[in-house]
mmCIF file of C-alpha atoms in Angstrom:
data_model
loop_
_atom_site.group_PDB
_atom_site.id
_atom_site.type_symbol
_atom_site.label_atom_id
_atom_site.label_comp_id
_atom_site.label_asym_id
_atom_site.label_seq_id
_atom_site.Cartn_x
_atom_site.Cartn_y
_atom_site.Cartn_z
ATOM 1 C CA MET A 4 25.492 -68.147 4.411
ATOM 2 C CA GLY A 5 29.062 -68.031 5.666
ATOM 3 C CA VAL A 6 29.959 -71.433 4.194
ATOM 4 C CA VAL A 7 32.375 -72.094 1.333
ATOM 5 C CA CYS A 8 29.890 -73.384 -1.197
ATOM 6 C CA LEU A 9 30.999 -76.061 -3.650
ATOM 7 C CA CYS A 10 27.740 -75.825 -5.622
ATOM 8 C CA GLY A 11 24.999 -73.270 -5.237
ATOM 9 C CA VAL A 12 23.438 -70.072 -6.506
ATOM 10 C CA ARG A 13 22.426 -66.621 -5.322
ATOM 11 C CA VAL A 14 19.627 -65.010 -7.320
ATOM 12 C CA GLY A 15 18.468 -61.427 -6.937
ATOM 13 C CA LEU A 16 20.474 -60.906 -3.732
ATOM 14 C CA ASP A 17 23.706 -59.221 -4.815
ATOM 15 C CA GLY A 18 22.415 -55.788 -5.819
ATOM 16 C CA VAL A 19 20.830 -56.823 -9.144
ATOM 17 C CA ALA A 20 17.170 -57.917 -9.124
ATOM 18 C CA ALA A 21 16.271 -61.046 -11.115
ATOM 19 C CA VAL A 22 13.106 -59.772 -12.787
ATOM 20 C CA ARG A 23 11.517 -60.637 -16.129
ATOM 21 C CA GLU A 24 8.569 -58.575 -17.366
ATOM 22 C CA ASN A 25 5.966 -59.692 -19.897
ATOM 23 C CA GLN A 26 6.729 -63.410 -19.443
ATOM 24 C CA GLU A 27 4.208 -66.025 -20.574
ATOM 25 C CA VAL A 28 3.310 -68.694 -18.027
ATOM 26 C CA THR A 29 0.829 -71.551 -17.792
ATOM 27 C CA PHE A 30 -1.190 -72.930 -14.918
ATOM 28 C CA VAL A 31 -2.116 -76.603 -14.708
ATOM 29 C CA GLY A 32 -5.748 -77.182 -15.636
ATOM 30 C CA GLU A 33 -6.110 -73.941 -17.598
ATOM 31 C CA SER A 34 -5.924 -73.501 -21.344
ATOM 32 C CA GLY A 35 -3.767 -70.767 -22.785
ATOM 33 C CA THR A 36 -1.113 -68.644 -21.179
ATOM 34 C CA ARG A 37 -1.043 -65.600 -18.954
ATOM 35 C CA ARG A 38 1.460 -62.766 -18.965
ATOM 36 C CA GLY A 39 3.099 -61.061 -16.082
ATOM 37 C CA THR A 40 6.260 -60.140 -14.227
ATOM 38 C CA LEU A 41 8.365 -62.907 -12.709
ATOM 39 C CA THR A 42 10.704 -62.124 -9.818
ATOM 40 C CA TYR A 43 13.157 -64.751 -8.602
ATOM 41 C CA THR A 44 15.152 -64.867 -5.362
ATOM 42 C CA ALA A 45 17.367 -67.709 -4.159
ATOM 43 C CA ASP A 46 20.191 -68.471 -1.775
ATOM 44 C CA VAL A 47 21.122 -72.127 -2.224
ATOM 45 C CA CYS A 48 24.269 -73.963 -1.133
ATOM 46 C CA SER A 49 24.869 -77.707 -1.336
ATOM 47 C CA GLN A 50 26.680 -77.599 2.035
ATOM 48 C CA ASP A 51 23.668 -76.033 3.778
ATOM 49 C CA LEU A 52 20.430 -77.194 2.137
ATOM 50 C CA GLU A 53 18.534 -76.688 5.411
ATOM 51 C CA SER A 54 19.060 -72.899 5.295
ATOM 52 C CA SER A 55 18.722 -72.642 1.514
ATOM 53 C CA PHE A 56 15.634 -71.151 -0.142
ATOM 54 C CA VAL A 57 14.066 -70.258 -3.485
ATOM 55 C CA THR A 58 11.230 -67.740 -3.941
ATOM 56 C CA ILE A 59 9.236 -66.999 -7.087
ATOM 57 C CA THR A 60 6.685 -64.212 -7.522
ATOM 58 C CA PHE A 61 4.310 -63.897 -10.467
ATOM 59 C CA ASP A 62 2.438 -60.588 -10.828
ATOM 60 C CA GLN A 63 -0.178 -61.080 -13.548
ATOM 61 C CA THR A 64 -0.426 -58.185 -16.010
ATOM 62 C CA SER A 65 -2.769 -59.771 -18.569
ATOM 63 C CA SER A 66 -6.542 -59.391 -18.187
ATOM 64 C CA GLU A 67 -7.685 -63.012 -17.699
ATOM 65 C CA THR A 68 -9.737 -63.789 -14.609
ATOM 66 C CA PRO A 69 -9.208 -64.756 -11.950
ATOM 67 C CA ASP A 70 -5.913 -62.999 -11.324
ATOM 68 C CA ARG A 71 -3.351 -65.766 -10.735
ATOM 69 C CA SER A 72 -0.648 -63.634 -9.083
ATOM 70 C CA PHE A 73 1.267 -65.513 -6.383
ATOM 71 C CA THR A 74 4.421 -65.656 -4.295
ATOM 72 C CA GLU A 75 5.807 -69.035 -3.239
ATOM 73 C CA THR A 76 8.893 -69.844 -1.166
ATOM 74 C CA SER A 77 10.470 -73.262 -0.867
ATOM 75 C CA THR A 78 9.749 -75.289 2.248
ATOM 76 C CA SER A 79 12.764 -77.506 1.550
ATOM 77 C CA ILE A 80 15.607 -77.821 -0.942
ATOM 78 C CA THR A 81 16.268 -81.468 -1.764
ATOM 79 C CA SER A 82 19.084 -81.172 -4.305
ATOM 80 C CA VAL A 83 21.313 -78.757 -6.168
ATOM 81 C CA THR A 84 23.573 -79.596 -9.103
ATOM 82 C CA CYS A 85 26.093 -77.403 -10.884
ATOM 83 C CA ASN A 86 27.296 -77.968 -14.427
ATOM 84 C CA GLN A 87 30.013 -75.973 -16.121
ATOM 85 C CA GLU A 88 29.083 -75.152 -19.744
ATOM 86 C CA GLY A 89 32.099 -73.452 -21.237
ATOM 87 C CA VAL A 90 32.577 -70.305 -19.149
ATOM 88 C CA ASN A 91 28.966 -70.370 -17.910
ATOM 89 C CA CYS A 92 27.370 -72.317 -15.065
ATOM 90 C CA VAL A 93 23.959 -74.018 -15.042
ATOM 91 C CA ILE A 94 22.518 -74.661 -11.578
ATOM 92 C CA THR A 95 19.503 -76.936 -11.093
ATOM 93 C CA VAL A 96 17.637 -76.653 -7.795
ATOM 94 C CA MET A 97 14.914 -79.079 -6.714
ATOM 95 C CA GLY A 98 12.715 -78.986 -3.652
ATOM 96 C CA THR A 99 9.204 -78.500 -2.316
ATOM 97 C CA MET A 100 6.788 -75.595 -1.904
ATOM 98 C CA ASN A 101 3.482 -75.399 -0.071
ATOM 99 C CA VAL A 102 1.014 -74.105 -2.685
ATOM 100 C CA ASN A 103 -2.519 -73.457 -1.408
ATOM 101 C CA GLY A 104 -2.043 -76.012 1.353
ATOM 102 C CA VAL A 105 -0.609 -78.690 -0.977
ATOM 103 C CA THR A 106 3.061 -79.704 -0.897
ATOM 104 C CA ARG A 107 4.360 -79.615 -4.467
ATOM 105 C CA THR A 108 7.786 -80.297 -5.937
ATOM 106 C CA PHE A 109 9.569 -77.680 -7.997
ATOM 107 C CA THR A 110 12.547 -77.581 -10.318
ATOM 108 C CA ALA A 111 14.348 -74.332 -11.129
ATOM 109 C CA VAL A 112 17.204 -74.109 -13.628
ATOM 110 C CA PHE A 113 19.391 -70.988 -13.432
ATOM 111 C CA ARG A 114 22.170 -70.051 -15.897
ATOM 112 C CA ASP A 115 24.920 -67.689 -14.769
ATOM 113 C CA THR A 116 26.519 -66.141 -17.835
ATOM 114 C CA ASN A 117 30.169 -65.314 -17.214
ATOM 115 C CA ASN A 118 29.937 -62.064 -19.167
ATOM 116 C CA PRO A 119 28.998 -58.911 -17.239
ATOM 117 C CA ASN A 120 27.435 -57.428 -20.401
ATOM 118 C CA ALA A 121 25.209 -60.448 -21.146
ATOM 119 C CA MET A 122 21.865 -61.461 -19.681
ATOM 120 C CA ASP A 123 21.648 -64.309 -17.191
ATOM 121 C CA ASP A 124 18.817 -66.789 -17.679
ATOM 122 C CA VAL A 125 16.196 -68.693 -15.716
ATOM 123 C CA GLN A 126 16.034 -71.589 -18.155
ATOM 124 C CA SER A 127 12.943 -73.084 -16.534
ATOM 125 C CA PHE A 128 10.851 -72.938 -13.403
ATOM 126 C CA VAL A 129 8.174 -75.587 -12.876
ATOM 127 C CA ILE A 130 5.989 -76.192 -9.825
ATOM 128 C CA THR A 131 4.581 -79.662 -10.475
ATOM 129 C CA GLY A 132 0.795 -79.721 -10.771
ATOM 130 C CA PHE A 133 0.535 -75.941 -10.542
ATOM 131 C CA PHE A 134 2.718 -73.675 -12.706
ATOM 132 C CA SER A 135 5.276 -73.489 -15.517
ATOM 133 C CA GLN A 136 7.040 -70.555 -17.091
ATOM 134 C CA GLN A 137 6.977 -70.810 -20.879
ATOM 135 C CA GLY A 138 10.496 -70.757 -22.258
ATOM 136 C CA ALA A 139 13.611 -69.264 -20.775
ATOM 137 C CA SER A 140 13.420 -65.968 -18.892
ATOM 138 C CA PRO A 141 16.393 -63.687 -19.518
ATOM 139 C CA VAL A 142 17.181 -61.597 -16.431
ATOM 140 C CA PRO A 143 19.779 -58.835 -15.930
ATOM 141 C CA GLY A 144 23.421 -59.907 -15.973
ATOM 142 C CA GLY A 145 24.750 -60.270 -12.446
ATOM 143 C CA SER A 146 21.352 -61.192 -10.991
ATOM 144 C CA ILE A 147 22.298 -64.902 -11.011
ATOM 145 C CA VAL A 148 25.599 -65.673 -9.286
ATOM 146 C CA ASN A 149 26.866 -69.232 -9.127
ATOM 147 C CA GLN A 150 28.447 -70.302 -5.867
ATOM 148 C CA GLY A 151 31.083 -72.783 -6.964
ATOM 149 C CA CYS A 152 30.611 -74.468 -10.284
ATOM 150 C CA GLN A 153 33.711 -76.649 -10.180
ATOM 151 C CA GLU A 154 31.824 -79.847 -9.417
ATOM 152 C CA THR A 155 28.458 -81.520 -9.647
ATOM 153 C CA VAL A 156 26.901 -82.430 -6.323
#
């Protein structure tokens, strides 16, 4: 983004894809879970929320019908907070997405592990009234990169 970012995150943009296969998810109004591949992309900076974005893709691999595969991109980012946890950084991003013509809020929690040999983690991703991943989603190390974790914004 060209801005010194005091708190933010880049996900799946720095040469390492943030992908989790065989992840269980739930959809509001449906019983049970579905399995599929989750792909996350984000470029969020507290100094430039207007240009920031988060995208989530779910490609259903289980056999339930109808197929609930989707891709959603944020329409706005309303807040980002960064919390140092030891040598790691947890970044919480909140905003809105337009899902099937309905504006819904979302909360995504990303954990950048400061160990190049360890997995990073999407601790949770919830689109209110629509979707929730079940449990944390480990993703390849280096796929989540915090952009300044020295302060909470």
